[in-house]
Phi, psi and omega in degrees: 000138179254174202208093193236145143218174240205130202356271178259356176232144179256099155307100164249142199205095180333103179270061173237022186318333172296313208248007174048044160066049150309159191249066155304185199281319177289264191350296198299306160000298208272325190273355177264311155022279206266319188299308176312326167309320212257004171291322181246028158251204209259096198188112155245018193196101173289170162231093175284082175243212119245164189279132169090211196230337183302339179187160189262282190212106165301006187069245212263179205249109182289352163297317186286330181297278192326319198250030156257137171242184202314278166329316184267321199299307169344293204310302184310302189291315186316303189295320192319312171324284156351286192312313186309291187290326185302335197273326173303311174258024156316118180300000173264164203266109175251120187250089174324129158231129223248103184246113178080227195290146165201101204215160147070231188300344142295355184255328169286354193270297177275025172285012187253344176273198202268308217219139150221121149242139187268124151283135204314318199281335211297155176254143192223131161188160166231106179257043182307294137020260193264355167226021167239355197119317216232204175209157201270072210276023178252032173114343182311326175272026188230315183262337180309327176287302197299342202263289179282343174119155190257333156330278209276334157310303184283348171293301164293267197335290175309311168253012175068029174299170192233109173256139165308197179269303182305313144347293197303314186305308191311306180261032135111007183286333174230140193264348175183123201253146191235151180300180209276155214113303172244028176318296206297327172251006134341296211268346192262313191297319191314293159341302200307291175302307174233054136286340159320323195246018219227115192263159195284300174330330166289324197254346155299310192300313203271311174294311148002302192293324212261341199264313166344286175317339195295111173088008187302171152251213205282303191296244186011322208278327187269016131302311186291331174324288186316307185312321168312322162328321189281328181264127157321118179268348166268343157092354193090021202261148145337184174252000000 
């Protein structure tokens, strides 16, 4: 994994290009790490990327896979999870910049950020489903409806589509698409900007309250309400 930052936002970026940045054991190993380090520094904005345009993330490393057996494939899918829910409930703005392939355990991986922006060509699809055999157990069938709709869900899953950047955009899986190239300083100006406005403890807070909510019931949701209560978000400030 390389790690480079830039005042308050951290570019991370999957070096596996040769494996079109696929998710071994090592890989994963190395990016809940990094996230964590990056948890107790001064950082209120990721750059989730992979190396070069050929691919964002090919998901988990079919090589690695075929020479696993039973017990480490477990062992693999438990952490791969883990990984999934720790980049999802970060307290920092984890933003995808998303080049080229982005399939099976890569498209769940950045179905976990905040944000994607997509290059116009990138592909998007999980085809577990309908052309392994198996199903895309590192949250697609969990966070994907809620994020896009259980439609435009079961289309990628169930029927294996295969979408463009532009495509992904259109049912709401990318929040902003760029010619092919400038996902990553797309998603670094983005970052850039709005760490200018942001303080990271607020933004932690409201995202928590917001994943919390997902699915509540009535009475939860006006709990999470009251919890707002506790800190003044103006501090005593003017208007």
């Amino acid at each position: 994994m390389l790690c480079a930052v830039d005042g308050a936002v951290a570019k991370v970026t999957i070096n596996r290009e040769r494996r079109r940045n696929a998710l071994d054991h090592t890989a994963v190993a190395a990016l809940s790490e990094l996230f964590e380090r990056i948890e107790t520094a001064d950082i209120a904005a990721i750059v989730l990327t992979g190396q070069g345009t050929a691919a964002f993330c090919a998901g988990d490393d079919i090589k690695a896979y075929r020479e696993r057996d039973t017990a480490t494939s477990r062992t693999h899918f438990r952490r791969g999870l883990a990984l999934m829910d720790q980049i999802a409930d970060h307290p920092c703005l984890v933003i995808a910049a998303v080049e080229g392939y982005c399939v099976g355990g890569g498209l769940e991986l950045a179905a976990t950020c905040d944000y994607r922006i997509a290059a116009r060509d990138a592909t998007f699809s999980l085809p577990e489903v309908r052309k392994m055999g198996g199903s895309p157990t590192w949250g697609g069938l969990t966070r994907l409806p809620p994020l896009i709709g259980l439609g435009p869900a079961k289309r990628l899953v169930l029927l294996g589509e295969v979408w463009t950047g532009e495509e992904a955009f259109s049912h709401g899986l990318v929040d902003r698409v760029t010619e092919s190239g400038q996902a990553a300083d797309e998603a670094m100006l983005f970052a850039s900007e709005f760490v200018t406005d942001i303080e990271r403890p607020v933004f932690a807070r409201a995202k928590r309250i917001m994943h919390q909510a997902v699915g509540a019931s009535a009475s939860t949701m006006r709990a999470l309400n009251l919890t707002c209560e506790e800190v003044d978000p103006f501090d005593g400030r003017p208007d």
